[in-house]
Coordinates of C-alpha atoms in Angstrom, one line a residue:
Chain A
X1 CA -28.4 -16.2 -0.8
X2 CA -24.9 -17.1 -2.4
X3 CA -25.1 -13.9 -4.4
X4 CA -26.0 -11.7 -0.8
X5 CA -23.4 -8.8 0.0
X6 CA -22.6 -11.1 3.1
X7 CA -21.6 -14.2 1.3
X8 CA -19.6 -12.0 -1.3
X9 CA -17.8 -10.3 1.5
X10 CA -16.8 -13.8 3.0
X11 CA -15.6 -15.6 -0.3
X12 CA -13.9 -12.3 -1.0
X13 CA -11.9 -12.4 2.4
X14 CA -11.4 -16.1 2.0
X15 CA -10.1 -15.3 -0.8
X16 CA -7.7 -12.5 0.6
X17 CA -6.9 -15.3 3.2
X18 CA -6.0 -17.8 0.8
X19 CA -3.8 -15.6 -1.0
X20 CA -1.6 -15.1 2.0
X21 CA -1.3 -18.7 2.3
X22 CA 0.3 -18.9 -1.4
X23 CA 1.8 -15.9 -1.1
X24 CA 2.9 -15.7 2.9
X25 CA 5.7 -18.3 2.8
X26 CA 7.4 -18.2 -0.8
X27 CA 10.5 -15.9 -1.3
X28 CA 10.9 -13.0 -1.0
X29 CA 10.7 -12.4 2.2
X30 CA 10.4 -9.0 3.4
X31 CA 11.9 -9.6 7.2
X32 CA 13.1 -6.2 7.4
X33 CA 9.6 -5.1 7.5
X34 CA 8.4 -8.0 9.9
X35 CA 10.2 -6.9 12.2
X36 CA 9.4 -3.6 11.6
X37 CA 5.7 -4.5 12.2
X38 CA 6.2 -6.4 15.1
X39 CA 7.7 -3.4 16.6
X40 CA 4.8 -1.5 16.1
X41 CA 2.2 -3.7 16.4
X42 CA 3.9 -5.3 19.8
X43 CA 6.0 -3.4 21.6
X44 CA 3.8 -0.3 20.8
X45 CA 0.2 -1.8 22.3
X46 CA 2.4 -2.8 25.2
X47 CA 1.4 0.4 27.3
X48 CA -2.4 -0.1 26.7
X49 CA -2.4 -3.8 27.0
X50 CA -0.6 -3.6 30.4
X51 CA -2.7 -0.9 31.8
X52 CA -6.2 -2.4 30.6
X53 CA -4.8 -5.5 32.1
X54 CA -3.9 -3.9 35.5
X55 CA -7.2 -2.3 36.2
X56 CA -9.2 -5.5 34.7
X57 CA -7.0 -7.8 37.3
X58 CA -7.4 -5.3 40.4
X59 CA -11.0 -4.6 39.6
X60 CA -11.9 -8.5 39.0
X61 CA -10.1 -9.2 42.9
X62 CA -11.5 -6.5 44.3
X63 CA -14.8 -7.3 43.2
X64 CA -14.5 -10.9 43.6
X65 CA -13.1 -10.7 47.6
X66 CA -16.7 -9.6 49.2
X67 CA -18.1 -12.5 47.2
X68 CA -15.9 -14.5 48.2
X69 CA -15.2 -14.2 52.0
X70 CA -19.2 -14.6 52.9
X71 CA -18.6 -18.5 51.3
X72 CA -15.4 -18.5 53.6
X73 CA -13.4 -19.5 50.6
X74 CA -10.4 -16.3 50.6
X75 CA -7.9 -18.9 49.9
X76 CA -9.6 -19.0 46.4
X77 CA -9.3 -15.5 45.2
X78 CA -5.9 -15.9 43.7
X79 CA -6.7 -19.1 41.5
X80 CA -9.8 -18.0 40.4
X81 CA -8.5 -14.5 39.5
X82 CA -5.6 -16.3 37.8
X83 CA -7.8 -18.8 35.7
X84 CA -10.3 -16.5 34.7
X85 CA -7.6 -14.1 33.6
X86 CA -4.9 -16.8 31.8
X87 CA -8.4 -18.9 30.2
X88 CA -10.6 -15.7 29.1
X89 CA -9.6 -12.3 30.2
X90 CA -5.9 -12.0 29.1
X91 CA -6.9 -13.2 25.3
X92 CA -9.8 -11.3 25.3
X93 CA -8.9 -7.8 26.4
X94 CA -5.8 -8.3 24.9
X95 CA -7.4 -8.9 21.7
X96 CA -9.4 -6.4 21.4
X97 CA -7.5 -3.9 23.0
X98 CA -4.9 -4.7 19.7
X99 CA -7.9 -4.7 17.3
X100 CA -8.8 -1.4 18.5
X101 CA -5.4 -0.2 18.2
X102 CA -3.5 -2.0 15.6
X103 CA -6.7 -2.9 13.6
X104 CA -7.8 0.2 13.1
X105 CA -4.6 1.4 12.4
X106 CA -3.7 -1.1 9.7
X107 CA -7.0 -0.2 8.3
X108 CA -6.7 3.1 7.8
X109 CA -3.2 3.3 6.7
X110 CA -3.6 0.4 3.8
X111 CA -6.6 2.5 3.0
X112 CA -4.7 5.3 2.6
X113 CA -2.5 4.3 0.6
X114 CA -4.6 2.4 -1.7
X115 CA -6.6 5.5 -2.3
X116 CA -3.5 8.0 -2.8
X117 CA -2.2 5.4 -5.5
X118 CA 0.9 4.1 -2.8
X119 CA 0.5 0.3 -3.3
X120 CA 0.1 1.1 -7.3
X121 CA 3.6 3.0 -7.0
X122 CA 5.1 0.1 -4.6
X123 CA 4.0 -2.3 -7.7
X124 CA 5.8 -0.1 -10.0
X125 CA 8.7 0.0 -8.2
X126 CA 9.1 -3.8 -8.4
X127 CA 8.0 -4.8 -5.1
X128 CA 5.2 -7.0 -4.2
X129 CA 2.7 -5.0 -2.7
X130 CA 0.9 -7.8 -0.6
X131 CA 3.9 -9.3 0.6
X132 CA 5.2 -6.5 2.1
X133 CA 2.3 -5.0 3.5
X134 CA 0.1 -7.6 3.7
X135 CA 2.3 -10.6 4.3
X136 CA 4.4 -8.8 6.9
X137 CA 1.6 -7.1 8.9
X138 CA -0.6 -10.5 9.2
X139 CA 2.4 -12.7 10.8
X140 CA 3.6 -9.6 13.0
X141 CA -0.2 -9.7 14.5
X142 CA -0.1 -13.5 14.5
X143 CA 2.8 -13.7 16.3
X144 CA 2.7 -10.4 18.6
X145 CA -0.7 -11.5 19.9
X146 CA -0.2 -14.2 21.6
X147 CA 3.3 -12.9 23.6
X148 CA 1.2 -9.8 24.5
X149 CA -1.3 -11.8 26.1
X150 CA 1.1 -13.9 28.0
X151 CA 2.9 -10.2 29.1
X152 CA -1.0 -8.9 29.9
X153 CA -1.6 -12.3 31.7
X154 CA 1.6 -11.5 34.1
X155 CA 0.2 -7.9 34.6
X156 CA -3.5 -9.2 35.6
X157 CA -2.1 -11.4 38.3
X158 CA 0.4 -8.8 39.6
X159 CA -2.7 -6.6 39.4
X160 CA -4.7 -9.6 41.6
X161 CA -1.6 -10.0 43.7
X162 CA -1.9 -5.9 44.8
X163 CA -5.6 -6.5 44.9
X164 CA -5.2 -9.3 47.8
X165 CA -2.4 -7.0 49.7
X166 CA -5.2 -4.2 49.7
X167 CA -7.2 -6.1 52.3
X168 CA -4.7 -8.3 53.7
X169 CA -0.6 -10.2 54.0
X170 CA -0.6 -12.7 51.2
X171 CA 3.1 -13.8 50.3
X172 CA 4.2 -14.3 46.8
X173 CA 5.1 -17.0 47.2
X174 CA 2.2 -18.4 48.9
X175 CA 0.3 -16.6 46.0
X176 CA 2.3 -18.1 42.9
X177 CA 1.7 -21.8 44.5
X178 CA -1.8 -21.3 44.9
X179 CA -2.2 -20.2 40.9
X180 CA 0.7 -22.4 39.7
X181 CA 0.0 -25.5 42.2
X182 CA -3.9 -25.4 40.4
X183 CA -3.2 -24.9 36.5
X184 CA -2.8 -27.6 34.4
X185 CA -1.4 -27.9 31.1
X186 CA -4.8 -28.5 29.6
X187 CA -6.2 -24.9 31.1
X188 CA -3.1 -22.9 29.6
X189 CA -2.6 -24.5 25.9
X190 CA -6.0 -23.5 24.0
X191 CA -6.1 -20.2 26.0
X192 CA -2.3 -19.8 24.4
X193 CA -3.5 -21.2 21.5
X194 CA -6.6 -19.1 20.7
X195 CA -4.8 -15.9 20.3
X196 CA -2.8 -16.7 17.6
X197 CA -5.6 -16.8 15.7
X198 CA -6.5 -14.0 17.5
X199 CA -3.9 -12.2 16.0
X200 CA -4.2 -14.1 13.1
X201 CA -7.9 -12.4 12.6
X202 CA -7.1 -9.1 13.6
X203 CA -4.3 -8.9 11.2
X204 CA -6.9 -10.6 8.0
X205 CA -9.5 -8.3 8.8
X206 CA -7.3 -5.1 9.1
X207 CA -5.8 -5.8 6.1
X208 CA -8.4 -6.7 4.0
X209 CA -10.0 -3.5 4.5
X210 CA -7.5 -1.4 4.0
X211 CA -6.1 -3.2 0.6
X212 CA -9.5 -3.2 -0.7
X213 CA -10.8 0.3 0.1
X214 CA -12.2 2.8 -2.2
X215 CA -14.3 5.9 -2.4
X216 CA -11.7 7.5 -1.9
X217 CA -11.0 9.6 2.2
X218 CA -14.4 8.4 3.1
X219 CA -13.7 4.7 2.5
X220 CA -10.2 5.3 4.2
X221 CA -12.9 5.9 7.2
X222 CA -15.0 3.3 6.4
X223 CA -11.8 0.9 6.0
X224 CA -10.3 1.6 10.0
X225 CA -14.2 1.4 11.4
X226 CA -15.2 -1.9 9.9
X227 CA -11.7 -3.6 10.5
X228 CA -11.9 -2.9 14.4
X229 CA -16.3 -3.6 14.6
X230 CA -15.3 -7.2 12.6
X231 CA -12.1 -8.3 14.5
X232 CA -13.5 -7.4 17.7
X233 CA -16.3 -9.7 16.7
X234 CA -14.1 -12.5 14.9
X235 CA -12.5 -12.2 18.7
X236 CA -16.0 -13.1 20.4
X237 CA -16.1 -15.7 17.6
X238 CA -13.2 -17.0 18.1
X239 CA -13.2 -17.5 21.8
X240 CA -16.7 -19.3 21.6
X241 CA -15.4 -21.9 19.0
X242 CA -12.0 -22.1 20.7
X243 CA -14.1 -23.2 24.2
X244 CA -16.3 -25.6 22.1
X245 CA -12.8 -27.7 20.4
X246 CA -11.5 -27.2 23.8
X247 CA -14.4 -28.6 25.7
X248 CA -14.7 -31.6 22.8
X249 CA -10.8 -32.5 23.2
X250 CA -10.9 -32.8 27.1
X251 CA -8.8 -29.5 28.1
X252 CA -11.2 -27.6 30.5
Chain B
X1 CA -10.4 4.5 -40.4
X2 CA -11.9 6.6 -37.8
X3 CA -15.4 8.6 -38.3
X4 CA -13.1 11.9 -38.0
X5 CA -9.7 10.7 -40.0
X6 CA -9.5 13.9 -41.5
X7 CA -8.4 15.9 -38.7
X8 CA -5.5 13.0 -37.9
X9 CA -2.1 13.7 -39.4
X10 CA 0.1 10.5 -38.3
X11 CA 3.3 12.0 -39.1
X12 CA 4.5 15.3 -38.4
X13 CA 4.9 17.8 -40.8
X14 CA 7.8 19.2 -39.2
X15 CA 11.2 18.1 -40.6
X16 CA 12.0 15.0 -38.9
X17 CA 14.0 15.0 -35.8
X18 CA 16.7 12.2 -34.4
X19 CA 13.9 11.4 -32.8
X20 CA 11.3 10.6 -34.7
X21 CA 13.9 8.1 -37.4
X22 CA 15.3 6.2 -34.4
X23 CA 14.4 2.9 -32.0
X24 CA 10.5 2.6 -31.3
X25 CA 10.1 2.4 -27.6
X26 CA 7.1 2.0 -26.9
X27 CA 3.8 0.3 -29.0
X28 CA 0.5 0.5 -27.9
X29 CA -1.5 -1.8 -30.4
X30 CA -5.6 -1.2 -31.1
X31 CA -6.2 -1.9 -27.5
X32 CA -9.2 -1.7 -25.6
X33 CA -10.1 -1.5 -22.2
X34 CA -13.9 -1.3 -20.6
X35 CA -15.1 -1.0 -17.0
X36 CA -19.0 -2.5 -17.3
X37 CA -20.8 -1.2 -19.5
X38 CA -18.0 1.8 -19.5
X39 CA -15.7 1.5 -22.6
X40 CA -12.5 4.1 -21.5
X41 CA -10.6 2.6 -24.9
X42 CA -11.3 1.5 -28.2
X43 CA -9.0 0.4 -30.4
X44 CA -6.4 2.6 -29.1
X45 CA -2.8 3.0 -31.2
X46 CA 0.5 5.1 -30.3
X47 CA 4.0 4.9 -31.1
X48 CA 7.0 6.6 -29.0
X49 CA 10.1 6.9 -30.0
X50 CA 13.5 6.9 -28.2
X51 CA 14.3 10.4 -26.7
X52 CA 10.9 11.3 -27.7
X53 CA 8.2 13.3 -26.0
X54 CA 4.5 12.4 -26.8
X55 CA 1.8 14.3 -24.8
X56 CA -1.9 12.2 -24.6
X57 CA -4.3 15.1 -24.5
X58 CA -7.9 14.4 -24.1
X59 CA -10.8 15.4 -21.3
X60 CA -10.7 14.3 -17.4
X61 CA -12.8 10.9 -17.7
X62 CA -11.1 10.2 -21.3
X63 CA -9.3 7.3 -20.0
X64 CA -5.9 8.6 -20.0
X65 CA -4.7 7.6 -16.9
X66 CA -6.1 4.3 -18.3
X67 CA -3.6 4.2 -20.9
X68 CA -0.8 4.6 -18.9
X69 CA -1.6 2.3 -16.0
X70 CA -2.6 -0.9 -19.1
X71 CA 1.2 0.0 -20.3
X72 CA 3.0 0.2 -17.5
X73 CA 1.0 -3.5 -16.3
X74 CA -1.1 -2.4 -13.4
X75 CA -4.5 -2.8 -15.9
X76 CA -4.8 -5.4 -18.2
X77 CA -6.0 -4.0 -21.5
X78 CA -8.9 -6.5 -22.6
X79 CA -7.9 -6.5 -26.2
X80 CA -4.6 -5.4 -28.2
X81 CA -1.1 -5.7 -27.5
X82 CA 1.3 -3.2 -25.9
X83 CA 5.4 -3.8 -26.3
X84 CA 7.5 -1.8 -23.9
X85 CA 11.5 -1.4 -24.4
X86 CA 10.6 -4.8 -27.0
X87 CA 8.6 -7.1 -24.7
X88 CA 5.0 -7.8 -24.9
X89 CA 3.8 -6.9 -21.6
X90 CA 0.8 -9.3 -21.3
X91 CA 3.1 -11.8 -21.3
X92 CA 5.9 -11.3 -18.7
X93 CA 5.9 -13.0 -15.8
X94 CA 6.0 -11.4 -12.2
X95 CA 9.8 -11.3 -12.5
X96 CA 10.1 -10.3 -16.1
X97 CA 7.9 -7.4 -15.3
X98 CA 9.9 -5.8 -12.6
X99 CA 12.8 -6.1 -14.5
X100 CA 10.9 -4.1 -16.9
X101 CA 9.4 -1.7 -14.7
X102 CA 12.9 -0.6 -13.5
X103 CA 13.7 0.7 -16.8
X104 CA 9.9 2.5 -16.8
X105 CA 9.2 5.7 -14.5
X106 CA 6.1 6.4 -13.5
X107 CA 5.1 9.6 -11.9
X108 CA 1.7 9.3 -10.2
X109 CA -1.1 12.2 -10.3
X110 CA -0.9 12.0 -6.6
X111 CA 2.7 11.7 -6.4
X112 CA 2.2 8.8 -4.7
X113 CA 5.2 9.0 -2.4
X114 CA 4.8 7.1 1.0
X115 CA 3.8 8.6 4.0
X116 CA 5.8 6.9 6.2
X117 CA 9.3 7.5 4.6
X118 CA 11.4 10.1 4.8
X119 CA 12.3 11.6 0.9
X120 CA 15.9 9.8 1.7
X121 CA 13.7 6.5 1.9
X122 CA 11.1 7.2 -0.3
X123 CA 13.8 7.2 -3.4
X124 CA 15.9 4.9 -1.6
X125 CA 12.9 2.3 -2.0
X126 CA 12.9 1.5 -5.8
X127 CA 16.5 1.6 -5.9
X128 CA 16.8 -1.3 -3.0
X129 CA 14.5 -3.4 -4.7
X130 CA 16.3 -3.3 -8.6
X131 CA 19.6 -3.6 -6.9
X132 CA 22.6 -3.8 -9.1
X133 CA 25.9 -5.0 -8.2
X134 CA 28.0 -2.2 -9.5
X135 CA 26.2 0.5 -7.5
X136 CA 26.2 -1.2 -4.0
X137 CA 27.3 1.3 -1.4
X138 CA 26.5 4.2 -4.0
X139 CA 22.9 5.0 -2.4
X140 CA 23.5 8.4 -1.0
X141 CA 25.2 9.9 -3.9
X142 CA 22.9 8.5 -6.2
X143 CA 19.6 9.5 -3.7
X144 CA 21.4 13.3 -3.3
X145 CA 22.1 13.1 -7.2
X146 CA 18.3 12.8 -8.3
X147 CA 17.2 15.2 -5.7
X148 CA 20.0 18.1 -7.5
X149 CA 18.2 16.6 -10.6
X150 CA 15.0 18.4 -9.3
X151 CA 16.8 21.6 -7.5
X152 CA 15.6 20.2 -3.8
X153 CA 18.4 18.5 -2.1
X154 CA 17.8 20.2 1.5
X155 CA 14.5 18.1 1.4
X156 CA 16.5 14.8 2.0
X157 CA 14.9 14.0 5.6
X158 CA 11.6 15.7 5.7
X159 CA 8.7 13.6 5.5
X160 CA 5.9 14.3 2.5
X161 CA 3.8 15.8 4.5
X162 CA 6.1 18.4 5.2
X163 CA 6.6 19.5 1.4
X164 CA 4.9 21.7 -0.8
X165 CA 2.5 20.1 -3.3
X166 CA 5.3 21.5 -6.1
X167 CA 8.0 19.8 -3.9
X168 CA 6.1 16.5 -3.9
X169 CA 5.9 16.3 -7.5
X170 CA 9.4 17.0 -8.1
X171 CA 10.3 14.3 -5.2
X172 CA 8.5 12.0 -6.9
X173 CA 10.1 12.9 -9.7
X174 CA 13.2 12.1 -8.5
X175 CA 12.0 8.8 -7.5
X176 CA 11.2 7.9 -10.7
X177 CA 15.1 8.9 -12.4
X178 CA 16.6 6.9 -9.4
X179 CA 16.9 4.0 -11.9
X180 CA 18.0 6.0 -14.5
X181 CA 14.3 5.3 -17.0
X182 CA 14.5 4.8 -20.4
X183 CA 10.9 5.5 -21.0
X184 CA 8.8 7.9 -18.3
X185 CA 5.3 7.9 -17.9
X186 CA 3.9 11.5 -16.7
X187 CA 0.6 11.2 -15.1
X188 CA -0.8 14.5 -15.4
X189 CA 2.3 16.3 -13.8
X190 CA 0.7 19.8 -13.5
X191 CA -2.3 19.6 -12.1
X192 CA -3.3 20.7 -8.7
X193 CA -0.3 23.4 -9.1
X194 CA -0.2 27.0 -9.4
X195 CA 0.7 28.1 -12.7
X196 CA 4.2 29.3 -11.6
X197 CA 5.3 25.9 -10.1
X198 CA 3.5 24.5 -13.3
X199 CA 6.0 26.0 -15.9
X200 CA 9.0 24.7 -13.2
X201 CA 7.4 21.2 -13.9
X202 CA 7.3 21.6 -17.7
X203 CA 11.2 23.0 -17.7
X204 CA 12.0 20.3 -15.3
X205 CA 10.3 17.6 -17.8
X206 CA 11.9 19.0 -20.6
X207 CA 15.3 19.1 -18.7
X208 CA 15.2 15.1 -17.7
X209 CA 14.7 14.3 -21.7
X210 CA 17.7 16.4 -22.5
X211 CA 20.0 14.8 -19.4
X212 CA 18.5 11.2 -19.5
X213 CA 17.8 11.3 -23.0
X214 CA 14.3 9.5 -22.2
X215 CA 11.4 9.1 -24.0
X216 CA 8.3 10.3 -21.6
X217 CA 4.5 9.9 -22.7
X218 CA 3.0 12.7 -20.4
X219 CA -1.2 12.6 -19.9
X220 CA -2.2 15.7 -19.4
X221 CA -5.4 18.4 -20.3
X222 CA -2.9 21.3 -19.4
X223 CA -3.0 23.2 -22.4
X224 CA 0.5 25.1 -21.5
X225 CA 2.3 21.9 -20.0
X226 CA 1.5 20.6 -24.0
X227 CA 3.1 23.6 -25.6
X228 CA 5.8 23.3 -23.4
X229 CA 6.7 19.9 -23.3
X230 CA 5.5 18.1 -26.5
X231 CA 7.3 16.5 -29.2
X232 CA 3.9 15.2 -30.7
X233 CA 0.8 15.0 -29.6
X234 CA -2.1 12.6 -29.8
X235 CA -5.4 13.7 -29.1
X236 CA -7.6 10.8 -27.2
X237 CA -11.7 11.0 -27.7
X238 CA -14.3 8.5 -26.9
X239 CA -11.6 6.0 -26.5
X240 CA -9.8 6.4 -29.5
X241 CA -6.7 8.6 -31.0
X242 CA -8.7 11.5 -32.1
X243 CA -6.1 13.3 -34.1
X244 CA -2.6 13.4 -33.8
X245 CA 0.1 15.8 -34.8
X246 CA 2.8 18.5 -33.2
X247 CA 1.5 20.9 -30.8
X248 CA 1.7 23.6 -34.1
X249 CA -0.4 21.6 -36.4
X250 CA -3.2 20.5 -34.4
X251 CA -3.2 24.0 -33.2
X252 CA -4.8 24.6 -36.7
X253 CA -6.7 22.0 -36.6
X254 CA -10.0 23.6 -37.9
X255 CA -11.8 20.1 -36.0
X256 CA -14.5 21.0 -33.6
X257 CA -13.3 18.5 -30.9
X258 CA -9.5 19.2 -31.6
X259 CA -10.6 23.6 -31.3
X260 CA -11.9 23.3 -28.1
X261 CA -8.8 22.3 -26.7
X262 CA -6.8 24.7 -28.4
X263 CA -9.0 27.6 -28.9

């Protein structure tokens, strides 16, 4: 079974991931184009990542409120909204909202280049091909990830906040005590902490793809699909093993 | 040596030019090269000389592009030795190598120029990352210098896409003299263009050798782009150099193999 196209697939990605280890934090650094790809790869998915947010946060009190006022327990909506947003929602639609978009994207434009001889010519021209694309698009996912999630969090309960007003007079302030007064430390660290490797993943996968596609336009295709179908799934993944260490170390 | 020595002629029978009694460049040493069971090079030789154009004519699939992607360190050749500028390129290390590659142009089949970047940043690229001292804050005139080179300086802030398939070669082109080259590599610089834009390319190759004073190896199968532009040329068949000779004597060549391209 070593020998199956899956197994070769995963040693060959380890591999890919092993090599931005070695490769990721030894000069030269190409910061310019960090920041560059944290521009596009965060402040760009800000738009869809607040508006998924904002319709997943209204919907989820809306929903929720019918539910909840035949058990009497109203004063619950906002904490339950909030945990279920800050503990699953926020990192997951965040996540794959980004794999979807920047994913694909990193796919497809590695891809591209790779098959119209781009990263051969950035080679030539005495740059490092993987540390400035790979390098610098990997860490701008690892590190954008997270701080959209926490912006896409602060959406979802302004969402749930609006959501409560609908059918009622809730105060903010009323409403940030009953979220804030409930959350512990131990609730908001591995949901933060998941999505860097989140981000982490979406960048790998993306960039994997794209660096290693062939067959020329049709593997460009080929290269966007399976980057967003693997990182969504690495996402699901993910999120399972991050609630089993979580659940083993006592922060649930 | 070879089954077919006859048709070679390894020196030409012209009268020698400056060229051909001056500095070797470039050596490309019995090397061989296979993919599988696919062998693209077989105890392949070539010699270029300084300010001397050598066309590598052979059949799409002949493993010319091969060639130039083993010398120029993007291949490894799996046997033989090739020695660029006086360096044996197998053995440079990563830094050795781009110091090496800054005196080496390379123009792609594709072009290769990146999508993303302006023309303004696409030859502003190589010339960022082989920085030297005595031209910092000359970028501009040195990006609108190499774009007069090629007879497009208008272009400067359109994207690729925007250009011609003529005006993307001769961008990338320019690219390549940004760091002025002492050798260029031309990987089959005509094709894909109409035969007017075609001949611009071949005056425009022959121009850079007479301003540079360069030595280019040019792959090509373009029968008129190796009139035009060759100094010598070496024929490359089932791996190895077929025949070799001026554009005049192989011409003659009464070979089978070497006819068919000539005929």
């Amino acid at each position: 079974m070593p020998g199956s196209p899956f197994f070769v697939e995963l040693r060959a990605m380890l591999g890919f991931a092993g090599r931005f280890l070695r490769e990721g934090f030894r000069p030269r650094y190409e910061w310019l184009e960090l920041v560059n790809q944290c521009y596009i790869i965060g402040y760009r998915s800000l738009p869809l990542v607040g508006i998924t947010s904002f319709i997943m946060g209204l919907v989820l009190t809306l929903r929720l409120r019918p539910t909840m006022v035949q058990f009497g327990a109203t004063s619950w909506i906002p904490v339950m909204v909030g945990l279920t947003i800050i503990q699953e929602l926020g990192p997951i639609i965040t996540g794959l909202m980004v794999a979807g978009k920047v994913g694909s994207s990193i796919g497809a434009e590695l891809g591209s280049m790779r098959v119209s001889e781009q990263i051969d010519a950035m080679e030539v021209s005495g740059t490092n091909p993987f540390k400035y694309l790979v390098v610098s698009r990997i860490l701008a996912a690892t590190l954008m990830v997270p701080i959209l999630t926490l912006l896409a969090d602060a959406v979802g309960l302004g969402a749930c906040y609006l959501g409560i007003n609908l059918q009622g007079v809730t105060s903010v302030a009323l409403f940030a005590n009953n979220i804030l007064g409930r959350l512990t430390f131990g609730q908001v660290l591995p949901a933060v902490a998941k999505t860097f490797f989140f981000g982490f993943a979406i960048g790998l996968i993306g960039c994997y793809k794209g660096y290693n596609a062939a067959k020329g336009t049709e593997g460009v295709g080929v290269a966007a699909n399976s980057a967003v179908v693997l990182s969504s799934l690495m996402i699901f993944l993910l999120d399972l093993v991050a609630v089993g260490v979580s659940t083993a170390f006592g922060f649930i | 040596m070879l089954p077919m020595s006859p048709v070679t002629s390894p020196a030409p029978a012209a009268p020698p030019t400056p060229a051909s009694v001056i500095e070797v460049v470039l050596t490309v040493a019995g090397i061989s090269k296979s993919f599988g069971e696919n062998h693209v090079l077989q105890d392949f030789s070539l010699t270029l000389h300084r300010g001397e154009n050598m066309v590598v004519l052979g059949k799409s699939g002949s493993g010319k592009s091969v060639l130039v992607k083993c010398i120029i360190g993007l291949l490894a050749p799996d046997a033989g030795t090739i020695t660029v500028l006086g360096q044996y390129v197998a053995t440079l290390d990563h830094t050795a190598l781009d110091a090496l590659r800054a005196k080496v142009g390379f123009l792609f089949q594709s072009n290769a120029l990146y999508d993303s970047m302006t023309v303004r940043e696409n030859l502003l690229f190589p010339l960022r990352r082989h920085w030297l001292a005595d031209r910092r804050g000359q970028e501009d005139q040195l990006v609108r210098q190499a774009l007069d080179d090629v007879g497009l300086p208008q272009t400067i802030d359109q994207l690729p896409a925007e250009l011609s398939g003529g005006q993307r070669k001769r961008i990338a082109l320019a690219r390549t003299l940004i760091l002025p080259p002492e050798i260029i590599l031309y990987d089959e610089p005509t094709t894909g263009l109409d035969p007017v834009t075609a001949r611009e390319i071949d005056q425009l190759i022959r121009h850079v050798q007479q301003k540079y004073h360069a030595s280019a190896l040019i792959i090509s199968h373009d029968m008129n782009c190796v009139r035009l532009t060759a100094d010598r040329v070496i024929l490359l068949a089932e791996g190895r150099c077929y025949a070799e000779g001026t554009y005049d004597e192989l011409a003659q060549n009464p070979d089978p193999t070497v006819h068919a391209f000539f005929a």
